[in-house]
PDB file of C-alpha atoms in Angstrom:
ATOM      1  CA  MET A   1     167.538  74.904 -65.211  1.00 53.00           C
ATOM      2  CA  SER A   2     164.135  73.831 -63.931  1.00 50.00           C
ATOM      3  CA  THR A   3     165.291  70.215 -63.979  1.00 51.00           C
ATOM      4  CA  VAL A   4     168.205  71.071 -61.718  1.00 49.00           C
ATOM      5  CA  ARG A   5     165.913  72.872 -59.268  1.00 51.00           C
ATOM      6  CA  THR A   6     163.500  69.941 -59.213  1.00 51.00           C
ATOM      7  CA  SER A   7     166.280  67.489 -58.509  1.00 53.00           C
ATOM      8  CA  SER A   8     167.634  69.725 -55.763  1.00 54.00           C
ATOM      9  CA  SER A   9     164.182  70.052 -54.131  1.00 55.00           C
ATOM     10  CA  THR A  10     163.633  66.307 -54.335  1.00 56.00           C
ATOM     11  CA  GLY A  11     166.990  65.705 -52.719  1.00 57.00           C
ATOM     12  CA  ARG A  12     166.249  68.056 -49.834  1.00 57.00           C
ATOM     13  CA  PHE A  13     162.836  66.453 -49.271  1.00 55.00           C
ATOM     14  CA  SER A  14     164.381  62.974 -49.267  1.00 59.00           C
ATOM     15  CA  LEU A  15     166.984  64.140 -46.769  1.00 55.00           C
ATOM     16  CA  LEU A  16     164.265  65.540 -44.494  1.00 56.00           C
ATOM     17  CA  ALA A  17     162.244  62.353 -44.748  1.00 58.00           C
ATOM     18  CA  LEU A  18     165.322  60.264 -43.974  1.00 55.00           C
ATOM     19  CA  SER A  19     166.112  62.466 -40.970  1.00 57.00           C
ATOM     20  CA  ALA A  20     162.559  62.127 -39.711  1.00 56.00           C
ATOM     21  CA  THR A  21     162.685  58.342 -40.053  1.00 58.00           C
ATOM     22  CA  ALA A  22     166.006  58.217 -38.214  1.00 55.00           C
ATOM     23  CA  SER A  23     164.659  60.417 -35.419  1.00 57.00           C
ATOM     24  CA  ALA A  24     161.567  58.251 -35.087  1.00 55.00           C
ATOM     25  CA  ALA A  25     163.633  55.089 -35.008  1.00 53.00           C
ATOM     26  CA  LEU A  26     165.868  56.567 -32.331  1.00 51.00           C
ATOM     27  CA  LEU A  27     162.904  57.550 -30.176  1.00 51.00           C
ATOM     28  CA  SER A  28     161.251  54.197 -30.755  1.00 51.00           C
ATOM     29  CA  GLY A  29     164.419  52.506 -29.556  1.00 49.00           C
ATOM     30  CA  CYS A  30     164.349  54.576 -26.390  1.00 50.00           C
ATOM     31  CA  LEU A  31     160.809  53.360 -25.679  1.00 51.00           C
ATOM     32  CA  ALA A  32     161.731  49.736 -26.358  1.00 50.00           C
ATOM     33  CA  THR A  33     164.655  49.320 -23.976  1.00 56.00           C
ATOM     34  CA  ALA A  34     165.046  45.953 -22.269  1.00 57.00           C
ATOM     35  CA  PRO A  35     163.032  45.546 -19.045  1.00 58.00           C
ATOM     36  CA  THR A  36     164.867  45.640 -15.725  1.00 56.00           C
ATOM     37  CA  LEU A  37     163.713  43.515 -12.810  1.00 55.00           C
ATOM     38  CA  GLY A  38     162.025  45.616 -10.134  1.00 57.00           C
ATOM     39  CA  GLU A  39     161.869  48.791 -12.228  1.00 58.00           C
ATOM     40  CA  ASN A  40     158.794  50.821 -13.229  1.00 57.00           C
ATOM     41  CA  LYS A  41     157.003  50.398  -9.931  1.00 66.00           C
ATOM     42  CA  GLY A  42     153.521  51.838  -9.811  1.00 72.00           C
ATOM     43  CA  THR A  43     151.376  53.234  -7.035  1.00 81.00           C
ATOM     44  CA  VAL A  44     150.643  49.713  -5.791  1.00 86.00           C
ATOM     45  CA  SER A  45     153.720  47.492  -5.892  1.00 82.00           C
ATOM     46  CA  GLY A  46     155.725  45.025  -3.857  1.00 87.00           C
ATOM     47  CA  ALA A  47     154.257  42.073  -1.989  1.00 89.00           C
ATOM     48  CA  ALA A  48     152.195  41.071   1.026  1.00 91.00           C
ATOM     49  CA  GLY A  49     152.507  38.004   3.226  1.00 91.00           C
ATOM     50  CA  GLY A  50     150.114  37.734   6.140  1.00 89.00           C
ATOM     51  CA  ALA A  51     150.383  40.968   8.108  1.00 89.00           C
ATOM     52  CA  SER A  52     153.754  41.830   6.541  1.00 88.00           C
ATOM     53  CA  ALA A  53     154.377  43.937   3.435  1.00 89.00           C
ATOM     54  CA  GLU A  54     157.508  44.331   1.310  1.00 89.00           C
ATOM     55  CA  ASN A  55     158.431  47.186  -1.041  1.00 85.00           C
ATOM     56  CA  ASN A  56     154.972  48.701  -0.700  1.00 88.00           C
ATOM     57  CA  ASN A  57     154.147  52.337  -1.349  1.00 86.00           C
ATOM     58  CA  SER A  58     154.861  54.406   1.761  1.00 89.00           C
ATOM     59  CA  GLN A  59     151.831  56.599   1.013  1.00 91.00           C
ATOM     60  CA  LEU A  60     149.423  53.679   1.511  1.00 93.00           C
ATOM     61  CA  GLU A  61     147.475  53.976   4.775  1.00 95.00           C
ATOM     62  CA  LYS A  62     147.919  51.122   7.259  1.00 95.00           C
ATOM     63  CA  CYS A  63     145.959  49.692  10.192  1.00 95.00           C
ATOM     64  CA  ASN A  64     147.469  48.609  13.502  1.00 94.00           C
ATOM     65  CA  GLU A  65     144.424  46.394  14.081  1.00 95.00           C
ATOM     66  CA  THR A  66     142.838  44.168  11.436  1.00 96.00           C
ATOM     67  CA  LEU A  67     139.140  45.014  11.175  1.00 97.00           C
ATOM     68  CA  GLY A  68     137.724  41.741   9.819  1.00 98.00           C
ATOM     69  CA  THR A  69     137.568  39.454   6.794  1.00 98.00           C
ATOM     70  CA  LEU A  70     136.785  40.868   3.365  1.00 98.00           C
ATOM     71  CA  ALA A  71     135.646  39.638  -0.046  1.00 98.00           C
ATOM     72  CA  ILE A  72     135.776  41.819  -3.170  1.00 97.00           C
ATOM     73  CA  ASP A  73     132.845  41.812  -5.588  1.00 96.00           C
ATOM     74  CA  GLU A  74     133.573  43.323  -9.009  1.00 96.00           C
ATOM     75  CA  ASP A  75     130.549  43.981 -11.229  1.00 95.00           C
ATOM     76  CA  THR A  76     131.766  42.709 -14.606  1.00 93.00           C
ATOM     77  CA  ALA A  77     128.477  43.747 -16.256  1.00 94.00           C
ATOM     78  CA  ALA A  78     128.867  47.420 -15.320  1.00 94.00           C
ATOM     79  CA  PRO A  79     129.622  49.983 -18.067  1.00 92.00           C
ATOM     80  CA  TRP A  80     132.910  50.975 -16.407  1.00 91.00           C
ATOM     81  CA  TYR A  81     134.135  47.387 -16.669  1.00 91.00           C
ATOM     82  CA  MET A  82     133.407  47.414 -20.392  1.00 89.00           C
ATOM     83  CA  THR A  83     135.545  50.543 -20.682  1.00 86.00           C
ATOM     84  CA  LEU A  84     138.395  48.670 -19.002  1.00 84.00           C
ATOM     85  CA  GLN A  85     138.243  46.106 -21.780  1.00 83.00           C
ATOM     86  CA  GLU A  86     138.598  48.867 -24.359  1.00 83.00           C
ATOM     87  CA  TYR A  87     141.890  49.854 -22.723  1.00 78.00           C
ATOM     88  CA  ARG A  88     142.874  46.157 -22.578  1.00 81.00           C
ATOM     89  CA  LEU A  89     143.061  46.334 -18.817  1.00 84.00           C
ATOM     90  CA  GLY A  90     142.076  43.315 -16.764  1.00 85.00           C
ATOM     91  CA  SER A  91     140.229  42.921 -13.504  1.00 89.00           C
ATOM     92  CA  THR A  92     140.809  45.437 -10.717  1.00 92.00           C
ATOM     93  CA  VAL A  93     140.603  42.692  -8.070  1.00 93.00           C
ATOM     94  CA  PRO A  94     144.302  41.617  -7.988  1.00 91.00           C
ATOM     95  CA  VAL A  95     145.500  45.200  -7.459  1.00 91.00           C
ATOM     96  CA  LEU A  96     142.876  45.824  -4.772  1.00 95.00           C
ATOM     97  CA  ARG A  97     143.696  42.597  -2.963  1.00 95.00           C
ATOM     98  CA  LEU A  98     147.409  43.411  -2.876  1.00 94.00           C
ATOM     99  CA  MET A  99     146.775  46.950  -1.668  1.00 94.00           C
ATOM    100  CA  ILE A 100     144.323  45.879   1.052  1.00 96.00           C
ATOM    101  CA  GLN A 101     146.534  43.097   2.416  1.00 96.00           C
ATOM    102  CA  GLN A 102     149.537  45.418   2.504  1.00 96.00           C
ATOM    103  CA  SER A 103     147.495  47.822   4.625  1.00 95.00           C
ATOM    104  CA  ASN A 104     146.692  45.076   7.179  1.00 96.00           C
ATOM    105  CA  CYS A 105     143.190  46.552   7.530  1.00 97.00           C
ATOM    106  CA  PHE A 106     141.354  43.412   6.372  1.00 98.00           C
ATOM    107  CA  VAL A 107     142.031  39.716   5.848  1.00 97.00           C
ATOM    108  CA  ILE A 108     141.136  38.812   2.256  1.00 97.00           C
ATOM    109  CA  VAL A 109     139.044  35.679   1.680  1.00 96.00           C
ATOM    110  CA  GLU A 110     138.623  34.082  -1.744  1.00 94.00           C
ATOM    111  CA  ARG A 111     135.237  34.403  -3.391  1.00 92.00           C
ATOM    112  CA  GLY A 112     136.349  34.527  -7.028  1.00 89.00           C
ATOM    113  CA  LYS A 113     137.264  31.912  -9.617  1.00 88.00           C
ATOM    114  CA  ALA A 114     139.717  30.204  -7.284  1.00 90.00           C
ATOM    115  CA  MET A 115     136.661  28.990  -5.353  1.00 87.00           C
ATOM    116  CA  ASN A 116     136.251  26.380  -8.102  1.00 90.00           C
ATOM    117  CA  ASN A 117     139.611  24.859  -7.194  1.00 91.00           C
ATOM    118  CA  MET A 118     138.801  25.003  -3.492  1.00 92.00           C
ATOM    119  CA  MET A 119     135.558  23.104  -4.021  1.00 91.00           C
ATOM    120  CA  ARG A 120     137.250  20.606  -6.352  1.00 92.00           C
ATOM    121  CA  GLU A 121     139.749  19.686  -3.631  1.00 91.00           C
ATOM    122  CA  ARG A 122     136.852  19.048  -1.283  1.00 91.00           C
ATOM    123  CA  GLU A 123     135.243  16.801  -3.873  1.00 89.00           C
ATOM    124  CA  PHE A 124     138.473  14.794  -4.078  1.00 90.00           C
ATOM    125  CA  ALA A 125     138.465  14.406  -0.302  1.00 88.00           C
ATOM    126  CA  ARG A 126     134.813  13.310  -0.215  1.00 87.00           C
ATOM    127  CA  GLY A 127     135.485  10.803  -2.992  1.00 87.00           C
ATOM    128  CA  ASP A 128     138.466   9.303  -1.144  1.00 86.00           C
ATOM    129  CA  GLU A 129     140.837  10.564  -3.847  1.00 87.00           C
ATOM    130  CA  SER A 130     142.944  12.659  -1.456  1.00 86.00           C
ATOM    131  CA  ARG A 131     145.618  11.176   0.756  1.00 87.00           C
ATOM    132  CA  SER A 132     144.935  10.358   4.364  1.00 87.00           C
ATOM    133  CA  GLY A 133     145.484  13.380   6.589  1.00 87.00           C
ATOM    134  CA  SER A 134     144.639  15.948   3.899  1.00 89.00           C
ATOM    135  CA  ASN A 135     142.350  17.667   6.410  1.00 88.00           C
ATOM    136  CA  PHE A 136     139.627  18.833   4.061  1.00 89.00           C
ATOM    137  CA  GLN A 137     136.793  18.091   6.446  1.00 87.00           C
ATOM    138  CA  LYS A 138     133.818  20.415   6.749  1.00 89.00           C
ATOM    139  CA  GLY A 139     133.721  23.560   8.831  1.00 90.00           C
ATOM    140  CA  GLN A 140     137.057  25.105   7.836  1.00 91.00           C
ATOM    141  CA  MET A 141     136.137  27.905   5.432  1.00 92.00           C
ATOM    142  CA  VAL A 142     136.343  31.424   6.866  1.00 95.00           C
ATOM    143  CA  ALA A 143     133.278  33.635   6.477  1.00 96.00           C
ATOM    144  CA  ALA A 144     133.556  37.059   4.864  1.00 97.00           C
ATOM    145  CA  ASP A 145     132.521  39.718   7.354  1.00 98.00           C
ATOM    146  CA  TYR A 146     132.414  42.439   4.711  1.00 98.00           C
ATOM    147  CA  THR A 147     132.164  42.885   0.954  1.00 98.00           C
ATOM    148  CA  MET A 148     133.949  45.648  -0.923  1.00 98.00           C
ATOM    149  CA  SER A 149     132.570  46.805  -4.284  1.00 98.00           C
ATOM    150  CA  PRO A 150     134.783  48.892  -6.600  1.00 97.00           C
ATOM    151  CA  SER A 151     133.657  51.143  -9.444  1.00 96.00           C
ATOM    152  CA  ILE A 152     135.373  53.553 -11.846  1.00 93.00           C
ATOM    153  CA  GLN A 153     134.159  56.801 -13.363  1.00 88.00           C
ATOM    154  CA  PHE A 154     136.236  57.695 -16.413  1.00 75.00           C
ATOM    155  CA  SER A 155     136.937  61.164 -17.744  1.00 66.00           C
ATOM    156  CA  GLY A 156     137.803  61.656 -21.402  1.00 56.00           C
ATOM    157  CA  LYS A 157     141.220  62.893 -22.470  1.00 55.00           C
ATOM    158  CA  THR A 158     141.699  66.629 -22.468  1.00 42.00           C
ATOM    159  CA  GLY A 159     144.243  68.785 -24.224  1.00 44.00           C
ATOM    160  CA  GLY A 160     146.055  67.390 -27.221  1.00 45.00           C
ATOM    161  CA  GLY A 161     147.427  68.970 -30.323  1.00 42.00           C
ATOM    162  CA  GLY A 162     151.018  69.769 -31.128  1.00 40.00           C
ATOM    163  CA  GLY A 163     152.492  70.005 -27.642  1.00 38.00           C
ATOM    164  CA  GLY A 164     154.346  66.757 -27.561  1.00 37.00           C
ATOM    165  CA  LEU A 165     158.061  66.352 -27.405  1.00 34.00           C
ATOM    166  CA  GLY A 166     159.182  69.780 -28.572  1.00 37.00           C
ATOM    167  CA  GLY A 167     162.469  70.691 -30.183  1.00 39.00           C
ATOM    168  CA  PHE A 168     161.504  69.591 -33.679  1.00 35.00           C
ATOM    169  CA  GLY A 169     161.429  71.898 -36.695  1.00 38.00           C
ATOM    170  CA  GLY A 170     158.705  72.376 -39.271  1.00 42.00           C
ATOM    171  CA  GLY A 171     157.917  70.280 -42.310  1.00 41.00           C
ATOM    172  CA  VAL A 172     158.293  66.518 -42.093  1.00 39.00           C
ATOM    173  CA  LEU A 173     160.320  66.647 -38.883  1.00 39.00           C
ATOM    174  CA  GLY A 174     157.497  68.507 -37.210  1.00 38.00           C
ATOM    175  CA  LEU A 175     155.280  65.456 -37.684  1.00 38.00           C
ATOM    176  CA  VAL A 176     157.488  63.435 -35.343  1.00 40.00           C
ATOM    177  CA  ALA A 177     156.201  65.461 -32.404  1.00 45.00           C
ATOM    178  CA  GLY A 178     153.207  63.818 -30.775  1.00 51.00           C
ATOM    179  CA  SER A 179     150.423  65.188 -28.625  1.00 59.00           C
ATOM    180  CA  VAL A 180     149.890  65.567 -24.907  1.00 65.00           C
ATOM    181  CA  SER A 181     146.585  64.670 -23.283  1.00 69.00           C
ATOM    182  CA  LYS A 182     145.508  64.254 -19.689  1.00 75.00           C
ATOM    183  CA  ASN A 183     144.029  61.025 -18.354  1.00 74.00           C
ATOM    184  CA  GLU A 184     141.767  61.296 -15.328  1.00 83.00           C
ATOM    185  CA  ALA A 185     139.829  58.714 -13.329  1.00 85.00           C
ATOM    186  CA  SER A 186     137.590  58.783 -10.289  1.00 93.00           C
ATOM    187  CA  THR A 187     137.006  55.614  -8.289  1.00 95.00           C
ATOM    188  CA  THR A 188     134.556  54.595  -5.577  1.00 97.00           C
ATOM    189  CA  LEU A 189     134.813  51.868  -2.947  1.00 98.00           C
ATOM    190  CA  LEU A 190     131.773  50.664  -0.987  1.00 98.00           C
ATOM    191  CA  LEU A 191     132.081  48.557   2.170  1.00 98.00           C
ATOM    192  CA  ILE A 192     129.050  46.423   3.115  1.00 98.00           C
ATOM    193  CA  ASP A 193     128.421  44.394   6.269  1.00 98.00           C
ATOM    194  CA  ASN A 194     127.505  40.907   5.021  1.00 98.00           C
ATOM    195  CA  ARG A 195     125.359  39.920   7.973  1.00 97.00           C
ATOM    196  CA  SER A 196     123.085  42.952   8.032  1.00 97.00           C
ATOM    197  CA  GLY A 197     123.526  44.393   4.539  1.00 97.00           C
ATOM    198  CA  VAL A 198     124.313  47.783   6.091  1.00 97.00           C
ATOM    199  CA  GLN A 199     126.784  50.023   4.285  1.00 98.00           C
ATOM    200  CA  ILE A 200     129.688  50.631   6.640  1.00 98.00           C
ATOM    201  CA  SER A 201     131.742  53.017   4.543  1.00 98.00           C
ATOM    202  CA  ALA A 202     131.985  54.681   1.133  1.00 98.00           C
ATOM    203  CA  ALA A 203     134.990  56.488  -0.290  1.00 98.00           C
ATOM    204  CA  GLU A 204     135.858  58.303  -3.499  1.00 96.00           C
ATOM    205  CA  GLY A 205     139.316  58.914  -4.926  1.00 95.00           C
ATOM    206  CA  THR A 206     140.818  60.619  -7.954  1.00 93.00           C
ATOM    207  CA  ALA A 207     144.055  60.625  -9.923  1.00 89.00           C
ATOM    208  CA  GLY A 208     145.390  62.032 -13.177  1.00 85.00           C
ATOM    209  CA  ASN A 209     148.433  61.926 -15.422  1.00 77.00           C
ATOM    210  CA  TYR A 210     149.606  63.079 -18.827  1.00 73.00           C
ATOM    211  CA  ASP A 211     149.717  60.782 -21.843  1.00 62.00           C
ATOM    212  CA  PHE A 212     152.298  61.404 -24.582  1.00 60.00           C
ATOM    213  CA  GLY A 213     151.253  60.171 -28.015  1.00 57.00           C
ATOM    214  CA  ILE A 214     154.112  59.597 -30.456  1.00 47.00           C
ATOM    215  CA  PHE A 215     154.435  59.093 -34.201  1.00 43.00           C
ATOM    216  CA  GLY A 216     150.743  58.517 -34.867  1.00 42.00           C
ATOM    217  CA  ALA A 217     150.171  61.470 -37.198  1.00 41.00           C
ATOM    218  CA  ALA A 218     153.348  60.971 -39.185  1.00 37.00           C
ATOM    219  CA  PHE A 219     153.824  57.267 -39.600  1.00 35.00           C
ATOM    220  CA  GLY A 220     150.472  55.539 -39.127  1.00 37.00           C
ATOM    221  CA  GLY A 221     150.589  51.797 -38.684  1.00 36.00           C
ATOM    222  CA  SER A 222     154.262  51.071 -39.282  1.00 35.00           C
ATOM    223  CA  LEU A 223     155.832  53.122 -36.485  1.00 34.00           C
ATOM    224  CA  GLY A 224     152.601  54.074 -34.737  1.00 35.00           C
ATOM    225  CA  GLY A 225     152.692  50.957 -32.593  1.00 34.00           C
ATOM    226  CA  GLY A 226     155.570  52.382 -30.573  1.00 33.00           C
ATOM    227  CA  GLY A 227     153.433  55.161 -29.142  1.00 30.00           C
ATOM    228  CA  GLY A 228     150.028  53.476 -29.355  1.00 28.00           C
ATOM    229  CA  GLY A 229     150.847  50.581 -27.026  1.00 26.00           C
ATOM    230  CA  TYR A 230     152.682  52.832 -24.599  1.00 23.00           C
ATOM    231  CA  ALA A 231     149.709  55.180 -24.348  1.00 31.00           C
ATOM    232  CA  LYS A 232     147.650  52.463 -22.654  1.00 43.00           C
ATOM    233  CA  THR A 233     150.047  52.049 -19.744  1.00 53.00           C
ATOM    234  CA  PRO A 234     149.220  55.438 -18.161  1.00 72.00           C
ATOM    235  CA  GLN A 235     145.531  54.471 -18.103  1.00 78.00           C
ATOM    236  CA  GLY A 236     146.279  51.531 -15.837  1.00 82.00           C
ATOM    237  CA  LYS A 237     148.534  53.614 -13.619  1.00 85.00           C
ATOM    238  CA  VAL A 238     145.999  56.385 -13.134  1.00 86.00           C
ATOM    239  CA  ILE A 239     143.234  53.905 -12.230  1.00 87.00           C
ATOM    240  CA  THR A 240     145.475  52.211  -9.668  1.00 89.00           C
ATOM    241  CA  ALA A 241     146.382  55.574  -8.145  1.00 89.00           C
ATOM    242  CA  ALA A 242     142.713  56.552  -7.935  1.00 92.00           C
ATOM    243  CA  PHE A 243     141.853  53.299  -6.119  1.00 94.00           C
ATOM    244  CA  ALA A 244     144.740  53.881  -3.708  1.00 94.00           C
ATOM    245  CA  ASP A 245     143.340  57.344  -3.010  1.00 95.00           C
ATOM    246  CA  SER A 246     139.861  55.861  -2.427  1.00 96.00           C
ATOM    247  CA  PHE A 247     141.208  53.251  -0.041  1.00 97.00           C
ATOM    248  CA  ASN A 248     143.286  55.782   1.878  1.00 96.00           C
ATOM    249  CA  GLN A 249     140.199  57.946   2.338  1.00 97.00           C
ATOM    250  CA  MET A 250     138.223  54.925   3.568  1.00 97.00           C
ATOM    251  CA  VAL A 251     140.881  53.894   6.085  1.00 97.00           C
ATOM    252  CA  LYS A 252     140.989  57.418   7.507  1.00 97.00           C
ATOM    253  CA  ALA A 253     137.208  57.374   7.942  1.00 97.00           C
ATOM    254  CA  LEU A 254     137.218  53.911   9.544  1.00 97.00           C
ATOM    255  CA  ARG A 255     139.783  55.018  12.115  1.00 95.00           C
ATOM    256  CA  ASN A 256     137.097  57.354  13.460  1.00 95.00           C
ATOM    257  CA  TYR A 257     134.244  54.898  12.864  1.00 96.00           C
ATOM    258  CA  LYS A 258     131.107  55.338  14.911  1.00 96.00           C
ATOM    259  CA  ALA A 259     128.137  53.120  14.137  1.00 95.00           C
ATOM    260  CA  GLN A 260     124.982  54.834  12.951  1.00 94.00           C
ATOM    261  CA  GLN A 261     122.114  54.317  15.380  1.00 94.00           C
ATOM    262  CA  VAL A 262     118.384  54.610  14.885  1.00 93.00           C
ATOM    263  CA  LYS A 263     116.013  54.856  17.847  1.00 90.00           C
ATOM    264  CA  GLY A 264     114.074  51.601  18.073  1.00 89.00           C
ATOM    265  CA  GLY A 265     116.682  49.665  16.078  1.00 92.00           C
ATOM    266  CA  LEU A 266     117.704  49.353  12.442  1.00 93.00           C
ATOM    267  CA  GLY A 267     115.033  48.199  10.040  1.00 93.00           C
ATOM    268  CA  THR A 268     112.107  48.635  12.426  1.00 90.00           C
ATOM    269  CA  GLY A 269     110.477  51.481  10.565  1.00 91.00           C
ATOM    270  CA  GLY A 270     112.822  54.400  11.029  1.00 92.00           C
ATOM    271  CA  ARG A 271     112.087  57.774  12.584  1.00 91.00           C
ATOM    272  CA  LEU A 272     109.965  59.231   9.783  1.00 93.00           C
ATOM    273  CA  GLY A 273     106.457  58.181  10.727  1.00 89.00           C
ATOM    274  CA  VAL A 274     103.296  58.477   8.669  1.00 93.00           C
ATOM    275  CA  GLN A 275      99.751  58.969   9.937  1.00 90.00           C
ATOM    276  CA  GLY A 276      97.988  55.664  10.569  1.00 90.00           C
ATOM    277  CA  GLY A 277     101.169  53.639  10.160  1.00 90.00           C
ATOM    278  CA  GLU A 278     102.246  50.647  12.246  1.00 89.00           C
ATOM    279  CA  THR A 279     105.823  51.634  13.006  1.00 91.00           C
ATOM    280  CA  ALA A 280     106.857  53.067  16.364  1.00 89.00           C
ATOM    281  CA  ALA A 281     107.456  56.486  14.820  1.00 89.00           C
ATOM    282  CA  SER A 282     103.996  56.432  13.198  1.00 90.00           C
ATOM    283  CA  LYS A 283     102.307  55.515  16.474  1.00 88.00           C
ATOM    284  CA  GLU A 284     104.169  58.301  18.240  1.00 88.00           C
ATOM    285  CA  LEU A 285     102.894  60.657  15.581  1.00 87.00           C
ATOM    286  CA  ASP A 286      99.279  59.528  16.024  1.00 84.00           C
ATOM    287  CA  ALA A 287      99.533  59.775  19.820  1.00 87.00           C
ATOM    288  CA  LYS A 288     100.451  63.449  19.717  1.00 81.00           C
ATOM    289  CA  PRO A 289      97.542  65.912  19.938  1.00 78.00           C
ATOM    290  CA  ALA A 290      96.836  67.703  16.703  1.00 68.00           C
ATOM    291  CA  THR A 291      98.324  71.157  16.741  1.00 68.00           C
ATOM    292  CA  LYS A 292      96.160  74.100  15.722  1.00 68.00           C
ATOM    293  CA  PRO A 293      97.538  76.370  13.043  1.00 69.00           C
ATOM    294  CA  ALA A 294      98.909  79.613  14.451  1.00 68.00           C
ATOM    295  CA  ALA A 295      96.854  82.764  13.921  1.00 65.00           C
ATOM    296  CA  LYS A 296      98.082  85.035  11.196  1.00 68.00           C
ATOM    297  CA  SER A 297      99.913  88.065  12.505  1.00 64.00           C
ATOM    298  CA  GLY A 298      98.542  91.527  11.739  1.00 62.00           C
ATOM    299  CA  THR A 299      94.842  90.535  11.692  1.00 60.00           C
ATOM    300  CA  LYS A 300      92.436  92.260  14.092  1.00 62.00           C
ATOM    301  CA  ALA A 301      89.485  90.631  15.842  1.00 61.00           C
ATOM    302  CA  PRO A 302      86.077  92.017  14.807  1.00 63.00           C
ATOM    303  CA  VAL A 303      84.707  94.739  17.127  1.00 62.00           C
ATOM    304  CA  LYS A 304      81.264  94.036  18.622  1.00 62.00           C
ATOM    305  CA  LYS A 305      78.798  96.941  18.550  1.00 57.00           C
TER     306      LYS A 305
END
């Protein structure tokens, strides 16, 4: 009798395990559908050509007048850049360049690795290796009026647990359900005037999304890859959205731009003088007569007898 019960229990467990495997395979197939050209567009998508943009995000701010030339400087030694490598995300520069050109706010000039190819072509021309009429003579490179520096501040995932996909029963099938966690990122863009070194603008942006983890608890390495690789895609999307938010905030501020002014000129000592100093503000301070401290209220003068 006990043997029959054991066999029956084993059969039910095998059936549950088989059902769980089939469900996982079905879900995995849904995640692995063939790519379609032009689908899965993110916050920054489409193309830019000169002042024109195609299939760009309608929420991206635009400029009627181009404000100057711009180079992007990404600090690859910063801690946030190291975190990008952990998520297997590349440089932020290509996304920023596309977004900025689509806005028509700045003309992008190359100051990255492609500069090596630019200089190599000039070496060919100087060495008479280029054809006649190649027009690589001196004085053609465009200066960068401004430099933009991006940075990212990451926030750890929140939430988690057995939220997931829902609809699954207990036991083995319950393990198919994944977990839900929120990804958040905050980004900063700094705009510097290259000739003076003065900061023209600074903007911060944020974005967040929800990340659905699948299969990890139940199936480990064999089926875990289906959800593990997919979980990294939302990280890239949320960072791009945060940069778009930063840039939109910057463009709005630049539309109302008014240069900061310091009496006497920038870099000549400022308006906070010190006694005995050589700046204009310090000399103004020394030229003023010393003020006597005010008498304390409530005190009476001594009465002469």
